[in-house]
């Protein structure tokens, strides 16, 4: 089966968050199951600089008034379709934000053009490669099924995956005429309280909607988590699926990871000590045997980072240490940095996006804290499981689905892999930290939990098979 995947980021070429990991790893996992995936991405500077000898496939003279060239390249097992349009994508900032962290004013156009190209490819624009199905990710690609619905060509089966419903691609209704859609598409697919919502358009028009864990698929049916789209999603429950993310277990393998100070496995956990020592040095922490908690996250309210700032003094008071890697909301960055300054030697912080450091932190820390208010899946707890770093997570979304709480029954059965807490409040987080410390001091139980986590199947194997199953169902329906 031939799949056209459309995404706005793709590991290892361009990444701001978990979407890139999934868009980058899923095609590799699907390849072994008879699916040939080509991924359409914008020609950002990082992409154009990294891919070797891209081949020109075709020109799009007029995609919503923009000229673009479609390039083909292979990169680390990925088959790429790169939409090269320098006025839209060759910018010095990130994929979505300029150097001052402001949204590009023409993001509506940048991603509408990407989607339009996707719809044209789906309709057979490429002479030698026509997809059987289109899989689009998040609001940035959500207009692909909208353009397909209102095109003259026969509609291909389509799936939209929601990685985070908080980001909806909402724009002024004034852009509607520039999208080149028939007038009725506004009310049928795109209109959202007098504005335009790309994600809504995708949810209305895609043949199936999925999200990245079964629990989050349930949660987004409720007003609390649906962020205004719960009513619409509830009307599509027959076509709604929750497939938990996997991770690339070759990139995230403590036995071979070149970014670590020392490689190790479940049978050689003592070798984690060298990573702990490297981490201690890197963050100028005191050298002692107290547990190290880590946080690797966007610094946002979603991720509960305000709670982390609130409880930092209490964590330090227990004797534990804390290392934080992240960037995001500037008020939260300041609050956390101020706290870290108060506790030199006990709290270390790096305001950065640092892939290499994130690997060392997973290998050198004892616990990863993930106090998210909502979490569609979450990936850092999956890396942590694989690295023998115990996840302490909020009981929500994919975090609830992937970590087995160390309650009495799970401990007795030897099944526990981490800790969960709820509701997501500072008080419950403090309690969960105290519970973690009690377990940490019971070395036999702790080691057993580490080993159990390292045995968990966090690979793509099962989930890739679930996607293939869904693709096949959609393809059959479309016949
Ligand atoms: N400062 C930093 N330096 C280095 N690496 C950093 C970093 N900050 C974050 N990362 C990395 O970025 C990724 C973040 O992925 P998550 O799944 O945790 O959240 P995100 O909200 O981006 O993704 C959304 O999409 C994914 C994919 O579906 C869902 O799992 C998730 O719940 C949803 O919110 C991880 O690979 C993490 O290691």
mmCIF file of N, CA, C and O in Angstrom, residues 1-94:
data_model
loop_
_atom_site.group_PDB
_atom_site.id
_atom_site.type_symbol
_atom_site.label_atom_id
_atom_site.label_comp_id
_atom_site.label_asym_id
_atom_site.label_seq_id
_atom_site.Cartn_x
_atom_site.Cartn_y
_atom_site.Cartn_z
ATOM 1 N N UNK A 1 0.844 -1.200 0.000
ATOM 2 C CA UNK A 1 0.000 0.000 0.000
ATOM 3 C C UNK A 1 0.883 1.256 0.000
ATOM 4 O O UNK A 1 1.890 1.307 0.702
ATOM 5 N N UNK A 2 0.478 2.243 -0.793
ATOM 6 C CA UNK A 2 1.269 3.486 -0.856
ATOM 7 C C UNK A 2 0.583 4.569 -0.011
ATOM 8 O O UNK A 2 -0.597 4.865 -0.219
ATOM 9 N N UNK A 3 1.354 5.129 0.906
ATOM 10 C CA UNK A 3 0.800 6.134 1.820
ATOM 11 C C UNK A 3 1.484 7.477 1.560
ATOM 12 O O UNK A 3 2.720 7.555 1.523
ATOM 13 N N UNK A 4 0.687 8.513 1.422
ATOM 14 C CA UNK A 4 1.247 9.871 1.435
ATOM 15 C C UNK A 4 1.032 10.425 2.842
ATOM 16 O O UNK A 4 -0.100 10.573 3.302
ATOM 17 N N UNK A 5 2.138 10.694 3.534
ATOM 18 C CA UNK A 5 2.052 11.303 4.863
ATOM 19 C C UNK A 5 2.375 12.791 4.701
ATOM 20 O O UNK A 5 3.292 13.147 3.952
ATOM 21 N N UNK A 6 1.631 13.640 5.359
ATOM 22 C CA UNK A 6 1.897 15.079 5.276
ATOM 23 C C UNK A 6 2.087 15.599 6.691
ATOM 24 O O UNK A 6 1.214 15.425 7.553
ATOM 25 N N UNK A 7 3.246 16.228 6.924
ATOM 26 C CA UNK A 7 3.554 16.695 8.283
ATOM 27 C C UNK A 7 4.399 17.961 8.200
ATOM 28 O O UNK A 7 5.107 18.191 7.221
ATOM 29 N N UNK A 8 4.327 18.765 9.238
ATOM 30 C CA UNK A 8 5.070 20.026 9.239
ATOM 31 C C UNK A 8 6.425 19.886 9.925
ATOM 32 O O UNK A 8 7.210 20.822 9.944
ATOM 33 N N UNK A 9 6.689 18.746 10.542
ATOM 34 C CA UNK A 9 8.028 18.482 11.071
ATOM 35 C C UNK A 9 8.304 16.990 11.004
ATOM 36 O O UNK A 9 7.373 16.176 10.974
ATOM 37 N N UNK A 10 9.587 16.666 10.980
ATOM 38 C CA UNK A 10 9.979 15.273 10.742
ATOM 39 C C UNK A 10 11.381 15.044 11.306
ATOM 40 O O UNK A 10 12.341 15.634 10.824
ATOM 41 N N UNK A 11 11.459 14.197 12.325
ATOM 42 C CA UNK A 11 12.773 13.828 12.853
ATOM 43 C C UNK A 11 13.463 12.925 11.825
ATOM 44 O O UNK A 11 12.800 12.081 11.256
ATOM 45 N N UNK A 12 14.738 13.046 11.532
ATOM 46 C CA UNK A 12 15.745 13.876 12.190
ATOM 47 C C UNK A 12 15.999 15.223 11.496
ATOM 48 O O UNK A 12 16.995 15.866 11.825
ATOM 49 N N UNK A 13 15.120 15.646 10.602
ATOM 50 C CA UNK A 13 15.427 16.863 9.843
ATOM 51 C C UNK A 13 15.003 18.141 10.552
ATOM 52 O O UNK A 13 15.729 19.138 10.541
ATOM 53 N N UNK A 14 13.813 18.138 11.109
ATOM 54 C CA UNK A 14 13.293 19.360 11.723
ATOM 55 C C UNK A 14 12.321 18.944 12.830
ATOM 56 O O UNK A 14 11.386 18.198 12.571
ATOM 57 N N UNK A 15 12.613 19.415 14.050
ATOM 58 C CA UNK A 15 11.793 18.959 15.179
ATOM 59 C C UNK A 15 11.583 20.071 16.178
ATOM 60 O O UNK A 15 12.534 20.727 16.587
ATOM 61 N N UNK A 16 10.310 20.308 16.558
ATOM 62 C CA UNK A 16 10.064 21.169 17.723
ATOM 63 C C UNK A 16 9.391 20.370 18.829
ATOM 64 O O UNK A 16 9.277 20.837 19.940
ATOM 65 N N UNK A 17 8.910 19.180 18.510
ATOM 66 C CA UNK A 17 8.238 18.386 19.544
ATOM 67 C C UNK A 17 7.947 16.987 19.058
ATOM 68 O O UNK A 17 8.510 16.514 18.053
ATOM 69 N N UNK A 18 7.040 16.319 19.775
ATOM 70 C CA UNK A 18 6.793 14.895 19.560
ATOM 71 C C UNK A 18 6.241 14.540 18.187
ATOM 72 O O UNK A 18 6.457 13.428 17.705
ATOM 73 N N UNK A 19 5.542 15.480 17.556
ATOM 74 C CA UNK A 19 5.025 15.225 16.210
ATOM 75 C C UNK A 19 6.139 14.770 15.264
ATOM 76 O O UNK A 19 5.965 13.834 14.467
ATOM 77 N N UNK A 20 7.294 15.435 15.365
ATOM 78 C CA UNK A 20 8.423 15.095 14.486
ATOM 79 C C UNK A 20 8.864 13.652 14.710
ATOM 80 O O UNK A 20 9.142 12.919 13.743
ATOM 81 N N UNK A 21 8.916 13.241 15.974
ATOM 82 C CA UNK A 21 9.357 11.874 16.272
ATOM 83 C C UNK A 21 8.422 10.856 15.637
ATOM 84 O O UNK A 21 8.860 9.878 15.041
ATOM 85 N N UNK A 22 7.130 11.120 15.770
ATOM 86 C CA UNK A 22 6.153 10.164 15.259
ATOM 87 C C UNK A 22 6.172 10.162 13.725
ATOM 88 O O UNK A 22 6.234 9.098 13.098
ATOM 89 N N UNK A 23 6.159 11.350 13.127
ATOM 90 C CA UNK A 23 6.159 11.423 11.659
ATOM 91 C C UNK A 23 7.427 10.785 11.088
ATOM 92 O O UNK A 23 7.412 10.233 9.988
ATOM 93 N N UNK A 24 8.522 10.835 11.852
ATOM 94 C CA UNK A 24 9.791 10.273 11.383
ATOM 95 C C UNK A 24 9.918 8.783 11.623
ATOM 96 O O UNK A 24 10.555 8.069 10.836
ATOM 97 N N UNK A 25 9.319 8.285 12.694
ATOM 98 C CA UNK A 25 9.517 6.872 13.038
ATOM 99 C C UNK A 25 8.462 5.955 12.427
ATOM 100 O O UNK A 25 8.757 4.814 12.066
ATOM 101 N N UNK A 26 7.247 6.453 12.285
ATOM 102 C CA UNK A 26 6.167 5.589 11.803
ATOM 103 C C UNK A 26 6.436 5.014 10.399
ATOM 104 O O UNK A 26 6.249 3.812 10.187
ATOM 105 N N UNK A 27 6.910 5.830 9.439
ATOM 106 C CA UNK A 27 7.164 5.250 8.103
ATOM 107 C C UNK A 27 8.165 4.103 8.142
ATOM 108 O O UNK A 27 8.020 3.124 7.394
ATOM 109 N N UNK A 28 9.155 4.194 9.023
ATOM 110 C CA UNK A 28 10.159 3.124 9.098
ATOM 111 C C UNK A 28 9.512 1.851 9.613
ATOM 112 O O UNK A 28 9.778 0.751 9.123
ATOM 113 N N UNK A 29 8.630 2.010 10.617
ATOM 114 C CA UNK A 29 7.956 0.833 11.167
ATOM 115 C C UNK A 29 6.969 0.252 10.154
ATOM 116 O O UNK A 29 6.809 -0.966 10.050
ATOM 117 N N UNK A 30 6.330 1.119 9.385
ATOM 118 C CA UNK A 30 5.335 0.653 8.401
ATOM 119 C C UNK A 30 5.996 -0.071 7.232
ATOM 120 O O UNK A 30 5.385 -0.949 6.610
ATOM 121 N N UNK A 31 7.249 0.298 6.956
ATOM 122 C CA UNK A 31 7.942 -0.286 5.798
ATOM 123 C C UNK A 31 8.008 -1.805 5.925
ATOM 124 O O UNK A 31 7.839 -2.529 4.947
ATOM 125 N N UNK A 32 8.212 -2.259 7.151
ATOM 126 C CA UNK A 32 8.307 -3.706 7.376
ATOM 127 C C UNK A 32 6.959 -4.401 7.236
ATOM 128 O O UNK A 32 6.878 -5.624 7.263
ATOM 129 N N UNK A 33 5.892 -3.635 7.140
ATOM 130 C CA UNK A 33 4.554 -4.225 7.087
ATOM 131 C C UNK A 33 3.906 -4.014 5.710
ATOM 132 O O UNK A 33 2.694 -4.015 5.570
ATOM 133 N N UNK A 34 4.758 -3.752 4.739
ATOM 134 C CA UNK A 34 4.262 -3.658 3.370
ATOM 135 C C UNK A 34 3.683 -2.300 2.999
ATOM 136 O O UNK A 34 2.955 -2.197 2.010
ATOM 137 N N UNK A 35 3.965 -1.266 3.780
ATOM 138 C CA UNK A 35 3.486 0.068 3.415
ATOM 139 C C UNK A 35 4.658 0.929 2.956
ATOM 140 O O UNK A 35 5.670 1.029 3.652
ATOM 141 N N UNK A 36 4.481 1.544 1.811
ATOM 142 C CA UNK A 36 5.521 2.436 1.297
ATOM 143 C C UNK A 36 5.038 3.869 1.556
ATOM 144 O O UNK A 36 4.059 4.304 0.966
ATOM 145 N N UNK A 37 5.726 4.562 2.457
ATOM 146 C CA UNK A 37 5.284 5.906 2.821
ATOM 147 C C UNK A 37 6.199 6.954 2.207
ATOM 148 O O UNK A 37 7.427 6.839 2.282
ATOM 149 N N UNK A 38 5.604 7.971 1.607
ATOM 150 C CA UNK A 38 6.364 9.164 1.231
ATOM 151 C C UNK A 38 5.837 10.303 2.086
ATOM 152 O O UNK A 38 4.615 10.461 2.217
ATOM 153 N N UNK A 39 6.744 11.081 2.637
ATOM 154 C CA UNK A 39 6.320 12.157 3.539
ATOM 155 C C UNK A 39 6.551 13.504 2.878
ATOM 156 O O UNK A 39 7.676 13.829 2.471
ATOM 157 N N UNK A 40 5.472 14.271 2.798
ATOM 158 C CA UNK A 40 5.559 15.621 2.231
ATOM 159 C C UNK A 40 5.842 16.605 3.366
ATOM 160 O O UNK A 40 5.075 16.668 4.333
ATOM 161 N N UNK A 41 6.954 17.338 3.229
ATOM 162 C CA UNK A 41 7.298 18.361 4.232
ATOM 163 C C UNK A 41 7.725 19.644 3.516
ATOM 164 O O UNK A 41 8.166 19.609 2.366
ATOM 165 N N UNK A 42 7.628 20.770 4.215
ATOM 166 C CA UNK A 42 8.087 22.027 3.619
ATOM 167 C C UNK A 42 9.615 22.070 3.515
ATOM 168 O O UNK A 42 10.323 21.480 4.342
ATOM 169 N N UNK A 43 10.103 22.785 2.527
ATOM 170 C CA UNK A 43 11.554 22.926 2.344
ATOM 171 C C UNK A 43 12.134 24.006 3.252
ATOM 172 O O UNK A 43 12.620 25.031 2.784
ATOM 173 N N UNK A 44 12.099 23.757 4.548
ATOM 174 C CA UNK A 44 12.722 24.690 5.504
ATOM 175 C C UNK A 44 14.241 24.701 5.271
ATOM 176 O O UNK A 44 14.791 23.727 4.734
ATOM 177 N N UNK A 45 14.931 25.725 5.765
ATOM 178 C CA UNK A 45 16.393 25.757 5.585
ATOM 179 C C UNK A 45 17.072 24.489 6.111
ATOM 180 O O UNK A 45 17.952 23.927 5.442
ATOM 181 N N UNK A 46 16.636 23.997 7.291
ATOM 182 C CA UNK A 46 17.286 22.807 7.872
ATOM 183 C C UNK A 46 17.121 21.600 6.954
ATOM 184 O O UNK A 46 18.016 20.756 6.849
ATOM 185 N N UNK A 47 15.993 21.524 6.262
ATOM 186 C CA UNK A 47 15.744 20.399 5.369
ATOM 187 C C UNK A 47 16.611 20.541 4.118
ATOM 188 O O UNK A 47 17.307 19.603 3.707
ATOM 189 N N UNK A 48 16.599 21.742 3.539
ATOM 190 C CA UNK A 48 17.324 21.958 2.284
ATOM 191 C C UNK A 48 18.832 21.784 2.478
ATOM 192 O O UNK A 48 19.540 21.346 1.579
ATOM 193 N N UNK A 49 19.298 22.157 3.676
ATOM 194 C CA UNK A 49 20.743 22.037 3.949
ATOM 195 C C UNK A 49 21.150 20.580 4.138
ATOM 196 O O UNK A 49 22.255 20.189 3.795
ATOM 197 N N UNK A 50 20.264 19.770 4.707
ATOM 198 C CA UNK A 50 20.666 18.429 5.122
ATOM 199 C C UNK A 50 20.500 17.370 4.037
ATOM 200 O O UNK A 50 21.344 16.485 3.914
ATOM 201 N N UNK A 51 19.416 17.446 3.275
ATOM 202 C CA UNK A 51 19.203 16.347 2.314
ATOM 203 C C UNK A 51 20.209 16.449 1.167
ATOM 204 O O UNK A 51 20.558 17.533 0.715
ATOM 205 N N UNK A 52 20.642 15.273 0.754
ATOM 206 C CA UNK A 52 21.668 15.216 -0.289
ATOM 207 C C UNK A 52 21.011 15.022 -1.657
ATOM 208 O O UNK A 52 20.143 14.173 -1.812
ATOM 209 N N UNK A 53 21.460 15.784 -2.613
ATOM 210 C CA UNK A 53 21.068 15.644 -4.028
ATOM 211 C C UNK A 53 19.578 15.411 -4.243
ATOM 212 O O UNK A 53 19.180 14.389 -4.813
ATOM 213 N N UNK A 54 18.732 16.335 -3.794
ATOM 214 C CA UNK A 54 17.302 16.144 -4.073
ATOM 215 C C UNK A 54 17.032 16.233 -5.572
ATOM 216 O O UNK A 54 17.685 17.002 -6.285
ATOM 217 N N UNK A 55 16.098 15.419 -6.035
ATOM 218 C CA UNK A 55 15.781 15.368 -7.463
ATOM 219 C C UNK A 55 14.493 16.133 -7.717
ATOM 220 O O UNK A 55 13.514 15.961 -6.985
ATOM 221 N N UNK A 56 14.518 16.974 -8.738
ATOM 222 C CA UNK A 56 13.299 17.742 -9.037
ATOM 223 C C UNK A 56 12.248 16.839 -9.683
ATOM 224 O O UNK A 56 12.519 16.163 -10.671
ATOM 225 N N UNK A 57 11.050 16.818 -9.109
ATOM 226 C CA UNK A 57 9.987 15.977 -9.665
ATOM 227 C C UNK A 57 9.042 16.764 -10.549
ATOM 228 O O UNK A 57 8.617 16.301 -11.589
ATOM 229 N N UNK A 58 8.652 17.946 -10.063
ATOM 230 C CA UNK A 58 7.700 18.749 -10.848
ATOM 231 C C UNK A 58 7.617 20.169 -10.292
ATOM 232 O O UNK A 58 8.100 20.454 -9.198
ATOM 233 N N UNK A 59 7.004 21.030 -11.077
ATOM 234 C CA UNK A 59 6.746 22.406 -10.617
ATOM 235 C C UNK A 59 5.250 22.533 -10.332
ATOM 236 O O UNK A 59 4.429 21.982 -11.059
ATOM 237 N N UNK A 60 4.936 23.289 -9.296
ATOM 238 C CA UNK A 60 3.556 23.731 -9.108
ATOM 239 C C UNK A 60 3.562 25.228 -9.415
ATOM 240 O O UNK A 60 4.025 26.021 -8.592
ATOM 241 N N UNK A 61 3.085 25.637 -10.578
ATOM 242 C CA UNK A 61 3.188 27.058 -10.915
ATOM 243 C C UNK A 61 2.271 27.935 -10.069
ATOM 244 O O UNK A 61 2.560 29.102 -9.841
ATOM 245 N N UNK A 62 1.170 27.363 -9.564
ATOM 246 C CA UNK A 62 0.201 28.218 -8.886
ATOM 247 C C UNK A 62 -0.517 27.457 -7.769
ATOM 248 O O UNK A 62 -1.619 26.946 -7.947
ATOM 249 N N UNK A 63 0.125 27.407 -6.607
ATOM 250 C CA UNK A 63 -0.539 26.818 -5.443
ATOM 251 C C UNK A 63 -1.052 27.982 -4.617
ATOM 252 O O UNK A 63 -0.281 28.663 -3.929
ATOM 253 N N UNK A 64 -2.314 28.283 -4.720
ATOM 254 C CA UNK A 64 -2.905 29.441 -4.033
ATOM 255 C C UNK A 64 -2.081 30.697 -4.319
ATOM 256 O O UNK A 64 -1.777 31.478 -3.424
ATOM 257 N N UNK A 65 -1.654 30.814 -5.577
ATOM 258 C CA UNK A 65 -0.914 32.008 -5.990
ATOM 259 C C UNK A 65 0.590 31.917 -5.775
ATOM 260 O O UNK A 65 1.331 32.834 -6.130
ATOM 261 N N UNK A 66 1.067 30.816 -5.195
ATOM 262 C CA UNK A 66 2.511 30.677 -4.937
ATOM 263 C C UNK A 66 3.126 29.654 -5.895
ATOM 264 O O UNK A 66 2.485 28.666 -6.247
ATOM 265 N N UNK A 67 4.395 29.899 -6.218
ATOM 266 C CA UNK A 67 5.120 28.945 -7.045
ATOM 267 C C UNK A 67 5.902 28.008 -6.121
ATOM 268 O O UNK A 67 6.471 28.443 -5.130
ATOM 269 N N UNK A 68 5.919 26.718 -6.453
ATOM 270 C CA UNK A 68 6.704 25.776 -5.637
ATOM 271 C C UNK A 68 7.261 24.672 -6.524
ATOM 272 O O UNK A 68 6.691 24.341 -7.574
ATOM 273 N N UNK A 69 8.382 24.134 -6.075
ATOM 274 C CA UNK A 69 8.989 23.002 -6.771
ATOM 275 C C UNK A 69 8.920 21.795 -5.845
ATOM 276 O O UNK A 69 9.209 21.915 -4.648
ATOM 277 N N UNK A 70 8.546 20.653 -6.405
ATOM 278 C CA UNK A 70 8.488 19.444 -5.587
ATOM 279 C C UNK A 70 9.760 18.632 -5.817
ATOM 280 O O UNK A 70 10.097 18.299 -6.955
ATOM 281 N N UNK A 71 10.467 18.358 -4.718
ATOM 282 C CA UNK A 71 11.726 17.615 -4.802
ATOM 283 C C UNK A 71 11.554 16.249 -4.154
ATOM 284 O O UNK A 71 10.731 16.083 -3.246
ATOM 285 N N UNK A 72 12.372 15.314 -4.593
ATOM 286 C CA UNK A 72 12.347 13.978 -4.000
ATOM 287 C C UNK A 72 13.735 13.679 -3.448
ATOM 288 O O UNK A 72 14.739 13.987 -4.087
ATOM 289 N N UNK A 73 13.795 13.137 -2.240
ATOM 290 C CA UNK A 73 15.094 12.768 -1.672
ATOM 291 C C UNK A 73 14.880 11.629 -0.678
ATOM 292 O O UNK A 73 13.779 11.447 -0.157
ATOM 293 N N UNK A 74 15.970 10.896 -0.452
ATOM 294 C CA UNK A 74 15.912 9.858 0.598
ATOM 295 C C UNK A 74 16.826 10.324 1.709
ATOM 296 O O UNK A 74 17.894 10.897 1.446
ATOM 297 N N UNK A 75 16.417 10.083 2.932
ATOM 298 C CA UNK A 75 17.262 10.484 4.056
ATOM 299 C C UNK A 75 17.032 9.520 5.208
ATOM 300 O O UNK A 75 15.927 9.422 5.734
ATOM 301 N N UNK A 76 18.079 8.817 5.570
ATOM 302 C CA UNK A 76 18.040 7.867 6.688
ATOM 303 C C UNK A 76 16.788 6.992 6.656
ATOM 304 O O UNK A 76 16.054 6.910 7.652
ATOM 305 N N UNK A 77 16.559 6.403 5.515
ATOM 306 C CA UNK A 77 15.445 5.459 5.397
ATOM 307 C C UNK A 77 14.108 6.116 5.108
ATOM 308 O O UNK A 77 13.118 5.422 4.876
ATOM 309 N N UNK A 78 14.054 7.437 5.126
ATOM 310 C CA UNK A 78 12.791 8.134 4.856
ATOM 311 C C UNK A 78 12.741 8.559 3.396
ATOM 312 O O UNK A 78 13.749 8.996 2.830
ATOM 313 N N UNK A 79 11.557 8.450 2.839
ATOM 314 C CA UNK A 79 11.338 8.817 1.449
ATOM 315 C C UNK A 79 10.611 10.163 1.479
ATOM 316 O O UNK A 79 9.469 10.250 1.940
ATOM 317 N N UNK A 80 11.293 11.212 1.013
ATOM 318 C CA UNK A 80 10.766 12.564 1.232
ATOM 319 C C UNK A 80 10.266 13.219 -0.042
ATOM 320 O O UNK A 80 10.890 13.113 -1.104
ATOM 321 N N UNK A 81 9.161 13.924 0.085
ATOM 322 C CA UNK A 81 8.711 14.852 -0.941
ATOM 323 C C UNK A 81 8.840 16.226 -0.298
ATOM 324 O O UNK A 81 8.187 16.506 0.718
ATOM 325 N N UNK A 82 9.698 17.057 -0.868
ATOM 326 C CA UNK A 82 9.978 18.345 -0.234
ATOM 327 C C UNK A 82 9.364 19.457 -1.072
ATOM 328 O O UNK A 82 9.628 19.556 -2.279
ATOM 329 N N UNK A 83 8.541 20.253 -0.429
ATOM 330 C CA UNK A 83 7.901 21.354 -1.155
ATOM 331 C C UNK A 83 8.784 22.593 -0.992
ATOM 332 O O UNK A 83 8.826 23.207 0.075
ATOM 333 N N UNK A 84 9.484 22.894 -2.066
ATOM 334 C CA UNK A 84 10.436 24.000 -2.012
ATOM 335 C C UNK A 84 9.779 25.275 -2.542
ATOM 336 O O UNK A 84 9.452 25.363 -3.727
ATOM 337 N N UNK A 85 9.582 26.217 -1.646
ATOM 338 C CA UNK A 85 9.019 27.504 -2.040
ATOM 339 C C UNK A 85 9.674 28.550 -1.133
ATOM 340 O O UNK A 85 9.161 28.861 -0.045
ATOM 341 N N UNK A 86 10.851 29.054 -1.546
ATOM 342 C CA UNK A 86 11.653 29.896 -0.647
ATOM 343 C C UNK A 86 10.890 31.054 0.012
ATOM 344 O O UNK A 86 11.069 31.281 1.211
ATOM 345 N N UNK A 87 9.995 31.770 -0.708
ATOM 346 C CA UNK A 87 9.317 32.866 -0.007
ATOM 347 C C UNK A 87 8.487 32.388 1.188
ATOM 348 O O UNK A 87 8.290 33.130 2.145
ATOM 349 N N UNK A 88 8.026 31.139 1.131
ATOM 350 C CA UNK A 88 7.192 30.635 2.232
ATOM 351 C C UNK A 88 8.001 29.959 3.336
ATOM 352 O O UNK A 88 7.686 30.088 4.523
ATOM 353 N N UNK A 89 9.027 29.200 2.952
ATOM 354 C CA UNK A 89 9.657 28.324 3.951
ATOM 355 C C UNK A 89 11.109 28.651 4.283
ATOM 356 O O UNK A 89 11.631 28.151 5.272
ATOM 357 N N UNK A 90 11.772 29.421 3.436
ATOM 358 C CA UNK A 90 13.187 29.743 3.731
ATOM 359 C C UNK A 90 13.226 30.935 4.683
ATOM 360 O O UNK A 90 13.385 32.076 4.261
ATOM 361 N N UNK A 91 13.093 30.678 5.966
ATOM 362 C CA UNK A 91 13.070 31.758 6.960
ATOM 363 C C UNK A 91 14.087 31.447 8.045
ATOM 364 O O UNK A 91 14.370 30.288 8.323
ATOM 365 N N UNK A 92 14.541 32.519 8.707
ATOM 366 C CA UNK A 92 15.615 32.307 9.681
ATOM 367 C C UNK A 92 15.104 31.772 11.026
ATOM 368 O O UNK A 92 15.867 31.233 11.808
ATOM 369 N N UNK A 93 13.807 31.891 11.320
ATOM 370 C CA UNK A 93 13.287 31.385 12.603
ATOM 371 C C UNK A 93 13.018 29.897 12.563
ATOM 372 O O UNK A 93 13.671 29.147 11.836
ATOM 373 N N UNK A 94 12.046 29.449 13.361
ATOM 374 C CA UNK A 94 11.679 28.032 13.385
ATOM 375 C C UNK A 94 10.614 27.742 12.339
ATOM 376 O O UNK A 94 10.296 28.605 11.514
#
